[in-house]
Structure formats: C-alpha cells, structure tokens
Tab-separated table of C-alpha atoms in Angstrom:
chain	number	residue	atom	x	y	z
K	11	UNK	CA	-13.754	5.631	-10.217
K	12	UNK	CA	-10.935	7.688	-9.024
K	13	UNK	CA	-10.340	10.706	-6.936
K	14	UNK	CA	-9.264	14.266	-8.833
K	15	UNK	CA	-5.689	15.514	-8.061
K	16	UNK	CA	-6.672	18.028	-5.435
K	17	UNK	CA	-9.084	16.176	-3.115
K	18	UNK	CA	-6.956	12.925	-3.232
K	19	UNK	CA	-4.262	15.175	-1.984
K	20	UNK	CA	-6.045	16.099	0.839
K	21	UNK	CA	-6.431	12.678	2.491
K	22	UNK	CA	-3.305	11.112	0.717
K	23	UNK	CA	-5.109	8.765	-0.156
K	24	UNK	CA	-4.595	9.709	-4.193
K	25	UNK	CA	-6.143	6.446	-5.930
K	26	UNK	CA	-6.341	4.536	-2.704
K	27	UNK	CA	-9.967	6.418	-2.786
K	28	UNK	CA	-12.307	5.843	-5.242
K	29	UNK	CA	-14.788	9.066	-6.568
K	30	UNK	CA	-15.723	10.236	-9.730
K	31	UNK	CA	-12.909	12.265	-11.626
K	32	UNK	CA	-12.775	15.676	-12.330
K	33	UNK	CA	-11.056	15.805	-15.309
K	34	UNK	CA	-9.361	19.453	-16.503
K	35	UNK	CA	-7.618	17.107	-19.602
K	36	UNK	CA	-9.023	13.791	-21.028
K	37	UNK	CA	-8.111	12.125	-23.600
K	38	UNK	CA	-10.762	11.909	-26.220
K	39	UNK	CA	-8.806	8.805	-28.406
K	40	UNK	CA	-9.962	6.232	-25.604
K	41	UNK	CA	-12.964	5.537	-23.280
K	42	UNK	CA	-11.934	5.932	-19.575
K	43	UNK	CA	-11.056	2.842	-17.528
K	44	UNK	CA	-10.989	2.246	-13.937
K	45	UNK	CA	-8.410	0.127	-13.047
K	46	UNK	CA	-8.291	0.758	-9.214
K	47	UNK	CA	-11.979	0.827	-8.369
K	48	UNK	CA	-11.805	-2.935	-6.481
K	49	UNK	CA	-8.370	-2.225	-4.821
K	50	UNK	CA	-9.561	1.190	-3.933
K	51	UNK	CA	-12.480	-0.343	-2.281
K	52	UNK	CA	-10.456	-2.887	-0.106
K	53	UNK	CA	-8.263	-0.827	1.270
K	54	UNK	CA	-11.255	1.179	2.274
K	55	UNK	CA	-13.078	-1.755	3.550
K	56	UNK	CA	-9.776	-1.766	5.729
K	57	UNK	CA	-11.063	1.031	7.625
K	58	UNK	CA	-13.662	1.235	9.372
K	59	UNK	CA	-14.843	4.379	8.439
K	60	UNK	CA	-14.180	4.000	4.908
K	61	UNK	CA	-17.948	4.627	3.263
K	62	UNK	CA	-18.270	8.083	5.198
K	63	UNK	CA	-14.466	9.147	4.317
K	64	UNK	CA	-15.350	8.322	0.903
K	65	UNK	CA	-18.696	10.044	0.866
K	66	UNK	CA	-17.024	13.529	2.383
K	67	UNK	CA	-13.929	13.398	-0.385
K	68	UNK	CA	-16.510	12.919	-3.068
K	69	UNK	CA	-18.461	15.849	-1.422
K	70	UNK	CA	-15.412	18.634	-1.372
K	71	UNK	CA	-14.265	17.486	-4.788
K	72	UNK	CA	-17.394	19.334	-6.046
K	73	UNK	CA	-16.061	22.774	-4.086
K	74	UNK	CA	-13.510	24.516	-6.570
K	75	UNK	CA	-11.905	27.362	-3.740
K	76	UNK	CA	-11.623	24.316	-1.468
K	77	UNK	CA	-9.694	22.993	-3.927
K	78	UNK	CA	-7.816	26.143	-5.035
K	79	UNK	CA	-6.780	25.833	-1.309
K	80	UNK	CA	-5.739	22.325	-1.366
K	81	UNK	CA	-3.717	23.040	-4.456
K	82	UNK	CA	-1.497	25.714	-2.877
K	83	UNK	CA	-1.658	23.662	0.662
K	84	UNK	CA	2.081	22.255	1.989
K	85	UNK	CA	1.788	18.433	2.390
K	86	UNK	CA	2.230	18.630	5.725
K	87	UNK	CA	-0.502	21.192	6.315
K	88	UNK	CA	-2.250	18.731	4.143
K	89	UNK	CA	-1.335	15.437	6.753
K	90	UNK	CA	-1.676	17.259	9.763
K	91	UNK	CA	-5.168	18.647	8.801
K	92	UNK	CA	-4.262	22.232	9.244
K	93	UNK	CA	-5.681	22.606	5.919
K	94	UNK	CA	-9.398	22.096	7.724
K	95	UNK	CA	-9.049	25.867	8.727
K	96	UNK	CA	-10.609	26.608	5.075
K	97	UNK	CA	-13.662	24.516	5.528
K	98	UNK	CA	-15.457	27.716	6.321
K	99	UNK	CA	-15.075	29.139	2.277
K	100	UNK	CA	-17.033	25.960	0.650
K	101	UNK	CA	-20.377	26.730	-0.545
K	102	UNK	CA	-23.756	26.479	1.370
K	103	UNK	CA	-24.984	23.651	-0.224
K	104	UNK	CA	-21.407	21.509	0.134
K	105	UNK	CA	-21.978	22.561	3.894
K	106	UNK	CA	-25.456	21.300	3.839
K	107	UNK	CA	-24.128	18.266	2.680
K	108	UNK	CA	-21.339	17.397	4.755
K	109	UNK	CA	-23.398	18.095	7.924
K	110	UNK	CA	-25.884	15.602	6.435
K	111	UNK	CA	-22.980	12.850	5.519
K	112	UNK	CA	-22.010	13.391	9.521
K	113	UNK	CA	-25.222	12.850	10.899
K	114	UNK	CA	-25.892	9.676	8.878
K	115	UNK	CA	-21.996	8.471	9.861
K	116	UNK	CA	-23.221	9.641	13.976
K	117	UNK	CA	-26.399	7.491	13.172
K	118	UNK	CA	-24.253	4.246	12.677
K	119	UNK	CA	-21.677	5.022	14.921
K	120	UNK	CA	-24.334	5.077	17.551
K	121	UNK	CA	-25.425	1.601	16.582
K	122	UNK	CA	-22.004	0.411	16.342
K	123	UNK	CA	-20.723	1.755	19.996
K	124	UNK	CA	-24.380	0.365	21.116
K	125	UNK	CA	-23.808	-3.030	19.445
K	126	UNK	CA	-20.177	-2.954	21.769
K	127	UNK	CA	-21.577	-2.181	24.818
K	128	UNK	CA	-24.054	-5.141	24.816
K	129	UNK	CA	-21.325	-7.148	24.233
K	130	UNK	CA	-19.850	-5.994	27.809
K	131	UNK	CA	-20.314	-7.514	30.887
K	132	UNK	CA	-21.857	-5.548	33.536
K	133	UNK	CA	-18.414	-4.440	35.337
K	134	UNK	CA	-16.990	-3.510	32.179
K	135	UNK	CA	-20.141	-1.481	31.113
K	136	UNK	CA	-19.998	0.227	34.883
K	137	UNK	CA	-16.279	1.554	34.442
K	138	UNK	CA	-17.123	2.610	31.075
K	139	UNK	CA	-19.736	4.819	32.036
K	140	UNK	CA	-17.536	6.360	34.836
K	141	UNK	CA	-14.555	6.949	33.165
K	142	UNK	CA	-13.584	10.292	32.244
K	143	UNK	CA	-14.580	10.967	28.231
K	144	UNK	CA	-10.808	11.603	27.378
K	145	UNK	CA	-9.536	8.586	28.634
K	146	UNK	CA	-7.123	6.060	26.442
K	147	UNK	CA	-9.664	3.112	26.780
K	148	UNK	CA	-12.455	5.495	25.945
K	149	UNK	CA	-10.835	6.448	22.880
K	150	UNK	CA	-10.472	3.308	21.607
K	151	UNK	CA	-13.706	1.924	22.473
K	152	UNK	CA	-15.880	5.228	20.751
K	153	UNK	CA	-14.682	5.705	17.115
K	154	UNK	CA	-12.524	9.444	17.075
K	155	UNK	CA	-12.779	10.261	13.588
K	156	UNK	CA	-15.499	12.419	14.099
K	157	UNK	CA	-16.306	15.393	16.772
K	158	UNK	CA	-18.217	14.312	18.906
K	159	UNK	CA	-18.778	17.248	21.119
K	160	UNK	CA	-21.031	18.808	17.601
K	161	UNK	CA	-23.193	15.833	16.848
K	162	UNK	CA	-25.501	17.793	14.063
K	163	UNK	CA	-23.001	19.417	11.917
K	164	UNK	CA	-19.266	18.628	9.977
K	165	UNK	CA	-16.874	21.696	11.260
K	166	UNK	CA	-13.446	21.584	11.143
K	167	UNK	CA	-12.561	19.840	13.614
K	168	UNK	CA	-14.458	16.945	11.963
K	169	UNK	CA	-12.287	17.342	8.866
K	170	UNK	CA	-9.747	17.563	10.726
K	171	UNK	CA	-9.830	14.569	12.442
K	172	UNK	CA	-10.757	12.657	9.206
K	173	UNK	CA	-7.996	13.491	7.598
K	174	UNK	CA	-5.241	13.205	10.668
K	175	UNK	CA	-6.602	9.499	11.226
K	176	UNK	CA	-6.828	9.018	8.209
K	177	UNK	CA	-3.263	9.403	6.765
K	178	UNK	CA	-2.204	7.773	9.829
K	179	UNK	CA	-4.906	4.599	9.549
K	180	UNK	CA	-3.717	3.743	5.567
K	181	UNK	CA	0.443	4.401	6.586
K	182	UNK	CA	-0.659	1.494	9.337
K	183	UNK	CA	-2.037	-0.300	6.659
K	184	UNK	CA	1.484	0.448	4.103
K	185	UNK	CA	3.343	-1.403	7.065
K	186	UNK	CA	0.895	-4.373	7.610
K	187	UNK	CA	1.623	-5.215	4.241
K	188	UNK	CA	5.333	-5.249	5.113
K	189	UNK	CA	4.661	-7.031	7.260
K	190	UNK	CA	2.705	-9.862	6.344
K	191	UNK	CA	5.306	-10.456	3.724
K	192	UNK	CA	8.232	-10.331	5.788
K	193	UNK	CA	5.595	-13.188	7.647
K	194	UNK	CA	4.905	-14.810	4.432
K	195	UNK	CA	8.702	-15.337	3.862
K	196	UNK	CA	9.898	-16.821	6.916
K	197	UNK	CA	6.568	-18.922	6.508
K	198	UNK	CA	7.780	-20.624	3.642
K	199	UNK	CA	11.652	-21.080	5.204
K	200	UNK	CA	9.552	-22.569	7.989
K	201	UNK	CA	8.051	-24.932	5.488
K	202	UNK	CA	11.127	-26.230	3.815
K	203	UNK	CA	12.201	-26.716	6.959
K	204	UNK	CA	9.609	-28.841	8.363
K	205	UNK	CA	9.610	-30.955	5.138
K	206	UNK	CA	13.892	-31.268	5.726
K	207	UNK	CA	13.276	-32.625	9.228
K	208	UNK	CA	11.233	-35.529	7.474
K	209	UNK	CA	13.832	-36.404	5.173
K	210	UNK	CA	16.809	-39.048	5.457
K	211	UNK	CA	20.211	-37.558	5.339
K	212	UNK	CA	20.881	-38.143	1.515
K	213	UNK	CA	17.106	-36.813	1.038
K	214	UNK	CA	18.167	-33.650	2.449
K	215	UNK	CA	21.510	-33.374	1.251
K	216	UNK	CA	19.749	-33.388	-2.369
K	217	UNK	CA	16.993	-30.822	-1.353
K	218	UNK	CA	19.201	-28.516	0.123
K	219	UNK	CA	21.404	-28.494	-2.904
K	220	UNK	CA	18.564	-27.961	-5.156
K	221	UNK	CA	17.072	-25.075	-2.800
K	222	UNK	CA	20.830	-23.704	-2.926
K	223	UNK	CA	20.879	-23.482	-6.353
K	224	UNK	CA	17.534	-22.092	-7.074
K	225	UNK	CA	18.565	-19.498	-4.807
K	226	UNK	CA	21.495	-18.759	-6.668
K	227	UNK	CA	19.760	-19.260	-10.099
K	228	UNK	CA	17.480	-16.580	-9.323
K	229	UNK	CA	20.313	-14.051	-8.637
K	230	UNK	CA	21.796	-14.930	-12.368
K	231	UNK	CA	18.518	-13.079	-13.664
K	232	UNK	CA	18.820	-10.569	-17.082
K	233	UNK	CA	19.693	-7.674	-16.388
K	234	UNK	CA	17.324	-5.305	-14.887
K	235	UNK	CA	16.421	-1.768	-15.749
K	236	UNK	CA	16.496	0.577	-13.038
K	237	UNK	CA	13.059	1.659	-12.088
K	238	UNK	CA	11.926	4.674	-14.059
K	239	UNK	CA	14.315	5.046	-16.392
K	240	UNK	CA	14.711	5.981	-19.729
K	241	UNK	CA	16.026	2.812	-20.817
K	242	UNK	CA	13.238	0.762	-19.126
K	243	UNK	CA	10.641	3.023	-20.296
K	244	UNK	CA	12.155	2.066	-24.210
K	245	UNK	CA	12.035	-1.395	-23.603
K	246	UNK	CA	8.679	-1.067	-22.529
K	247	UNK	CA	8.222	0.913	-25.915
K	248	UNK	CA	9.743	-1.722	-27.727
K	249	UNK	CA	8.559	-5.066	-25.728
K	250	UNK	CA	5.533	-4.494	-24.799
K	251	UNK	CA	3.833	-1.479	-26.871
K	252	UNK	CA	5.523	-3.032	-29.775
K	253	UNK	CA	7.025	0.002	-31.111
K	254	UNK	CA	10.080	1.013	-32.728
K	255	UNK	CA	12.745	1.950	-30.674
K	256	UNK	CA	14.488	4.555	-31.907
K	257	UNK	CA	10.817	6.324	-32.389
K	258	UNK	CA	10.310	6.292	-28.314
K	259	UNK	CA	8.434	9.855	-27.632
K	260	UNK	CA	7.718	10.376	-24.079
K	261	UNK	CA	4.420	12.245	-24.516
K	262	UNK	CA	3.174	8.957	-26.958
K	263	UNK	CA	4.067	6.686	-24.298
K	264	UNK	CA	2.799	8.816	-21.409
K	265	UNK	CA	-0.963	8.702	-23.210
K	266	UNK	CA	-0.459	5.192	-24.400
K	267	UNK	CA	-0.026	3.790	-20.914
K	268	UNK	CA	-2.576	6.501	-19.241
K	269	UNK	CA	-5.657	3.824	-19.516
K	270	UNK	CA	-8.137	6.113	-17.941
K	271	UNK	CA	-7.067	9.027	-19.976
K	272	UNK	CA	-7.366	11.210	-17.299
K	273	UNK	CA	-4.412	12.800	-17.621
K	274	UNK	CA	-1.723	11.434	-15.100
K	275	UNK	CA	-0.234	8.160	-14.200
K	276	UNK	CA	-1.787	6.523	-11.002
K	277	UNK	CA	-0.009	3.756	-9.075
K	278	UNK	CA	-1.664	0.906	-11.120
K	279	UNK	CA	-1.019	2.318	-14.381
K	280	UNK	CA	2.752	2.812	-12.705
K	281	UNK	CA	3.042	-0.364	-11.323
K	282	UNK	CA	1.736	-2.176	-14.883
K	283	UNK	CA	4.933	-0.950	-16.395
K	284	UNK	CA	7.251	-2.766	-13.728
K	285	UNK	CA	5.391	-5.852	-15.049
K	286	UNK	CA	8.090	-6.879	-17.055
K	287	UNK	CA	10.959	-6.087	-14.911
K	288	UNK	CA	9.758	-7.849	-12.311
K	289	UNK	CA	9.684	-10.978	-14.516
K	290	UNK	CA	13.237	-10.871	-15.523
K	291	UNK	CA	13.870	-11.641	-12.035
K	292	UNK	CA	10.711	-14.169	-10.777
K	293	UNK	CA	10.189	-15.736	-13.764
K	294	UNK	CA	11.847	-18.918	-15.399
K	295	UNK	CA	13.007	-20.549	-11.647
K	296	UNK	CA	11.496	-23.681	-10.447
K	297	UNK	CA	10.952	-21.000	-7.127
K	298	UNK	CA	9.538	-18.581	-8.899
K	299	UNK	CA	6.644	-17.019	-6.214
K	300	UNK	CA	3.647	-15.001	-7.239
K	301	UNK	CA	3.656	-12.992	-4.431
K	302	UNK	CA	7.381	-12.245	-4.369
K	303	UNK	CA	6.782	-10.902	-7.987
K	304	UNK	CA	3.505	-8.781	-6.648
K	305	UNK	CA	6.068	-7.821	-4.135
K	306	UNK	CA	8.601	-6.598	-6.506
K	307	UNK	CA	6.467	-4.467	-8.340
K	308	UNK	CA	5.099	-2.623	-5.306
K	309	UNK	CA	9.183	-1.945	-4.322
K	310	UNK	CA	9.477	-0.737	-7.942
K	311	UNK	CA	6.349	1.706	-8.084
K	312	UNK	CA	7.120	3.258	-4.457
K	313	UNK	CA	10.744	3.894	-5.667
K	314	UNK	CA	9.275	5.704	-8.792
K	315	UNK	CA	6.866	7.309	-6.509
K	316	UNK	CA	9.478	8.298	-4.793
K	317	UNK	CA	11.821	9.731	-7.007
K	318	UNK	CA	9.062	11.655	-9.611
K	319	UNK	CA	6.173	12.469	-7.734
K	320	UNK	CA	7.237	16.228	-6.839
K	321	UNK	CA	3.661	17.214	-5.138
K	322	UNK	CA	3.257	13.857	-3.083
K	323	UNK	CA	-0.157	13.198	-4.250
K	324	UNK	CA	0.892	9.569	-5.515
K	325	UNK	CA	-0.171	10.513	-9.098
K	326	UNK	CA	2.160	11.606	-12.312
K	327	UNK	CA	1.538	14.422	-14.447
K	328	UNK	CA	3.454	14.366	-17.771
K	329	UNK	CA	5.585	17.142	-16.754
K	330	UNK	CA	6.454	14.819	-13.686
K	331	UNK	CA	6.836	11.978	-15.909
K	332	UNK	CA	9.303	14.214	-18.431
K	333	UNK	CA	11.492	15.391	-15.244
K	334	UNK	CA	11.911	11.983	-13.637
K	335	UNK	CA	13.010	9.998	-16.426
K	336	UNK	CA	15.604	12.577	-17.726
K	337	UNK	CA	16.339	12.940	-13.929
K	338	UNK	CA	19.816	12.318	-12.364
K	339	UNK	CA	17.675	9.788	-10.357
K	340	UNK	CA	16.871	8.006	-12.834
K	341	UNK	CA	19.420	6.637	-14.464
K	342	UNK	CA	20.191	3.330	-15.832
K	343	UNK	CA	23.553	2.556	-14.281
K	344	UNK	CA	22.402	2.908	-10.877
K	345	UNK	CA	20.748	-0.348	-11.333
K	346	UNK	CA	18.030	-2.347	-8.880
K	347	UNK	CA	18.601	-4.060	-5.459
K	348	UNK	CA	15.670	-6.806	-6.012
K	349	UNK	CA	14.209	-8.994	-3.150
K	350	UNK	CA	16.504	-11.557	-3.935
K	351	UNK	CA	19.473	-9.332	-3.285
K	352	UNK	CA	18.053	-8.129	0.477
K	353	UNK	CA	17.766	-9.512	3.433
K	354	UNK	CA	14.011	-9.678	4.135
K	355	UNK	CA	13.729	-10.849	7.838
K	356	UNK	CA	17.166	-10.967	10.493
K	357	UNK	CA	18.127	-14.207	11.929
K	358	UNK	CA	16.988	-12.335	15.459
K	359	UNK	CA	13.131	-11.750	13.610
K	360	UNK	CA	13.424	-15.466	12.093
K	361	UNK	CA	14.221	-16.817	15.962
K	362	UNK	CA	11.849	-14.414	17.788
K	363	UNK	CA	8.625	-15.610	14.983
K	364	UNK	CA	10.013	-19.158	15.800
K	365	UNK	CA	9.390	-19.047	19.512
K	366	UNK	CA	5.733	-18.741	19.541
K	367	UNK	CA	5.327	-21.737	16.968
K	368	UNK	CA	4.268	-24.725	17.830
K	369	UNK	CA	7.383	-27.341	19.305
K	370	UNK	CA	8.820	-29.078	15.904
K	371	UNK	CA	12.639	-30.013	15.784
K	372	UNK	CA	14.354	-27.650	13.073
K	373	UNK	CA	16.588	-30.216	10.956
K	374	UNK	CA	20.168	-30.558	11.278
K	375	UNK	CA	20.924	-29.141	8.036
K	376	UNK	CA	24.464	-27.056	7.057
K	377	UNK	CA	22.473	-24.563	4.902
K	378	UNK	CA	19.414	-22.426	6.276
K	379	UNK	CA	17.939	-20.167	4.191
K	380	UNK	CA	17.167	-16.189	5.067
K	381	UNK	CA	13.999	-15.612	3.286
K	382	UNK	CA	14.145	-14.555	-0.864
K	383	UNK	CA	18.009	-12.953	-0.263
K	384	UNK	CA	19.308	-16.572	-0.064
K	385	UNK	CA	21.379	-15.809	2.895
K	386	UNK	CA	21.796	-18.052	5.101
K	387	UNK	CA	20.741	-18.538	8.803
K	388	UNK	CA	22.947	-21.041	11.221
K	389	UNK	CA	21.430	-24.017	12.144
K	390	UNK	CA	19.216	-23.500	15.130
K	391	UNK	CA	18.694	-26.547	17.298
K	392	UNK	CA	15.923	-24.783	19.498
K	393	UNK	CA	13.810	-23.614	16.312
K	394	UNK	CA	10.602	-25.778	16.363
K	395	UNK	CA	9.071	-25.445	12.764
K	396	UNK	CA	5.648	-25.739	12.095
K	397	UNK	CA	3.045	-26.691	9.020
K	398	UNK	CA	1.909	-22.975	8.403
K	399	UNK	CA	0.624	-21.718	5.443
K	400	UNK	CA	1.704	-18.764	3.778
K	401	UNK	CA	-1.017	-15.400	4.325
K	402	UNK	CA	-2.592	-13.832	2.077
K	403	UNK	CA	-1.424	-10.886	1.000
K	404	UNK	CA	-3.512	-7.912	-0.500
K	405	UNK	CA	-1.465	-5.805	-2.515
C-alpha cells in the first residue's frame, strides 16, 4: 500500500512509506497493484522507528485541513517541520489517536532504552544517570524522535521531530546506498586483482587484455535514450507496450504504465521504464553486473525525478509527466553519461579502502582498472588486495 500525495509529502518519504491510498482519481480499467509495499517496508525496517512513523502518516492521511495545509506547505517548511505548527486544526478523534500511537511508541521505547542500560556496566550506567539530559551521548543513547518532556500526548513538537529526523534518517540512508556501491566496485577491482597476483605473466597478460576489452566493449553499447524523453518514452511505446509508433499518446501511455491506477507515477513504476535502457548498456558483455544495471536505473529515475517532479513529493502527476517530456530538459540530444562513462571511486578512495585490507601484494600489472568507468589506476606496489566479497546492496 502506498502513501496519498499530501501526507507522503510531509515526511518525503512519498512511496518510501507504505499506507493505504487516498485516491481523488483511479482508474477503473485495472485492479490496483502495489508494487512498493516490500521495498517500502525495508527501508522502514532501516529505521528504527519505522512502525510508529508509519502508524502517525497513516493517521494524518485521514485529516483533510491537515492536508489542505500540507498541500499549500513550501518543501522546506515541509523538511524542516515548520509545517507541525498546524497540528492543532486536525480533528478530535485524529488527536485522540496520535496521542495513543505516542504512548504505545513511549511504551517500547522504554523497554528498548531499559534493554540498553542492562547492557552497561556499572560505571557507564553511573555517568549516564549524572549527565545532564541534553548532552551529545545522551542523545544518542535515548531515541529523539519523540518529546520526551510530554510523555502522554503527540504535540507538535513530536511531529516535529518525526518529521526533521526523519527526512534526515532516509537522505542518510540515499548515501549509504552510494556508498556501498562505490564499496561494491572497488570490491570487485580488488578481486581481479587478487586473482592477477596468482597468475603467471602470460596468464595475466591474457586476463588483462580480456578485462581491457570488456571494458571497452561495454562503452560501444546502442545508443541510449536520454532519460525521460520523448524519444525513450516511444520506444518504450513501441518495444515494450508493443504499440505503434506513430500512435504514441502521452495520456495512453501515462495510464498504461500507472500499475496501481492511482493516478501518478511512483518511483517503481518510473524506474520500470528505464528497464530497457539500462540493458542497452549492461546487457550482452561477458561483465555484464546485476547490480551495476540496478544501479543504472536508480541514476536514471533520480535524474527524471529530478528534472519533472515540480512539487518534490517523488511522485508524477500526468500534468508533470506532459511538462517534462516536452521539456527543454528533456531532450534527446543531450544524451546519458552511464556508469561506464564515470569515474565511480578516485585512485585516492581506491588507496585509502586499500589500507585497512588485509596485507596481499597487488600484481605488477600495466593496466589497473577504476571501477565500471574503465579508467585506469597506476600500479600500486603498496596495495595489499584481499578475497572480499561484493555487499549486498538494497536498492
């Protein structure tokens, strides 16, 4: 289940959250679908606090001046949680139950900091107690999500403070991905270059060649579409909806790809159309990487985020849709700068990650790789190179 417009909004969270839909719009030709419900529920299972930020979005949702208020909000009233000064208009019995949601999430917090403390030694439990309440280590030790100075009822400093850590918890959570596949890639380089060390010279000579031209194979892809634009959307039409293409009508393919047929686009049903542009470039290469396709599609659907998504709630109406492919941003000829074409970690970043691996000797080889780009490192006689396999990635 996903989150309306409005609330998602709120915690820009959009369909990051999952809650039933309020739906203004469906369409009637076509059951609805969820297609985010298990990703929406692990990147909540990412925070700690997920279950009782889920169970007060679902709550508001149900409040339509909260929502009217939300609607005309500024994002960054919205993400600094200014927009909590309107708590006071929801009705009594949204009130009622907010103030019950906090005392259940005060409940298991109290368990939780309880669980911690018996876990401390007796010094560490001493300084605890006689530290001031606003300390740094205090903070981080009692969940601050939640007021804590009103332990019976949600105000507005609780929604407040939900929201503000919030938005600030899941952009944390945006760069951890990064991250781990920035990780993931110099992982692999560390890989091949474990196996090179174990290799005679003519053994390596071949395997560097072949890496070398996989690399370059992969940059000798078909052409790809820019992201969003009319001319990918067609061959989408065409490919993969199997329609004619000189019959491509925007509002058609807009419904046809809205599986939930609530009315917008969310990032899944965004990110299914990069499907096949992502293929044109991982696809067909005895290199070709699973995750460095996943990869690619997330880069696609945050640059079409990006470029239509006018009231940053990380969904598409059809009037957003309309705009950005007809947009100057849009266009075709501006082309894509892939994964293979970047740099994905520095030589400085692949040295620095080497360091704290375990002591292997890094082969004497005249071509090291620089993660998907192809571009090459120097050889590095103090790189030790370990077995390490790559991390999972949750996308």
């Amino acid at each position: 289940m996903k989150v309306t417009l409005t609330v998602i909004s709120v915690f820009l969270l959009i369909v990051t959250i999952g809650a039933p839909p309020v739906l203004e719009k469906v369409n009637t030709d076509k059951a609805p679908v969820d297609t985010k419900g298990d990703e929406s529920d692990e990147v909540l299972n990412n925070l700690e606090y997920g279950r009782y930020l889920k169970e007060v979005v679902e709550i508001l949702e149900n409040d339509p001046e909260f929502k009217r208020k939300i609607e005309n909000a500024s994002i960054d009233d919205i993400k600094s949680g200014n927009i909590a000064q309107h708590l006071s208009l929801v009705q009594h019995n949204v009130r009622t139950k907010l103030d019950e949601a906090k005392q259940r999430e005060m409940i298991r917090l109290r368990e939780l900091v309880a669980k911690k403390i018996r876990n401390l030694s007796e010094k560490e439990r001493i300084e605890l107690a006689r530290a001031h309440p606003d300390a740094p280590h205090v903070k981080q030790f009692i969940p601050q999500h939640v007021d804590h100075q009103n332990v019976d009822g949600f105000n507005e400093k609780d929604l407040e403070r939900l929201i503000q850590h919030a938005s600030k918890d899941l952009d944390q959570l945006d760069r951890e991905r990064e991250r781990q596949f920035k990780e993931y890639e110099m992982q692999k380089e560390y890989e091949r270059r474990h196996k090179l060390a174990q290799m005679t010279e003519e053994e390596r000579k071949k395997a560097e060649a072949l890496h070398d031209k996989a690399a370059e194979d992969k940059k000798h892809h078909p052409k790809v579409n820019h992201p969003g634009s009319v001319d990918q959307m067609e061959e989408v039409w065409e490919n993969v909806d199997h329609l004619e293409a000189d019959q491509f009508n925007p509002k058609a393919f807009f419904k046809l790809h809205d599986i939930n047929g609530d009315g917008f686009l969310d990032e899944a049903e965004i990110e299914a159309l990069m499907l096949k542009e992502a293929e044109k470039i991982h696809e067909n290469n005895p290199e070709a990487d699973p995750i460095e396709k996943q990869e690619e599609m997330d880069r696609m659907r945050e640059h079409v985020m990006k470029e239509f998504d006018r009231d940053n709630d990380r969904m598409l109406s059809f009037n957003e849709f309309e705009l950005g492919i007809n947009g100057t941003g849009a266009k075709n000829d501006q082309g894509w700068q892939s994964i293979e074409d970047s740099t994905i970690y520095s030589e400085q970043e692949f040295n620095k990650f080497a360091e704290n691996l375990d002591h292997l000797p890094t082969p004497s080889a005249s071509h090291q790789g620089a993660g998907a780009s192809g571009n090459q490192i120097p050889p590095q006689d103090s790189v030790h190179l370990p077995r390490a396999q790559p991390p999972s990635i949750n996308h």
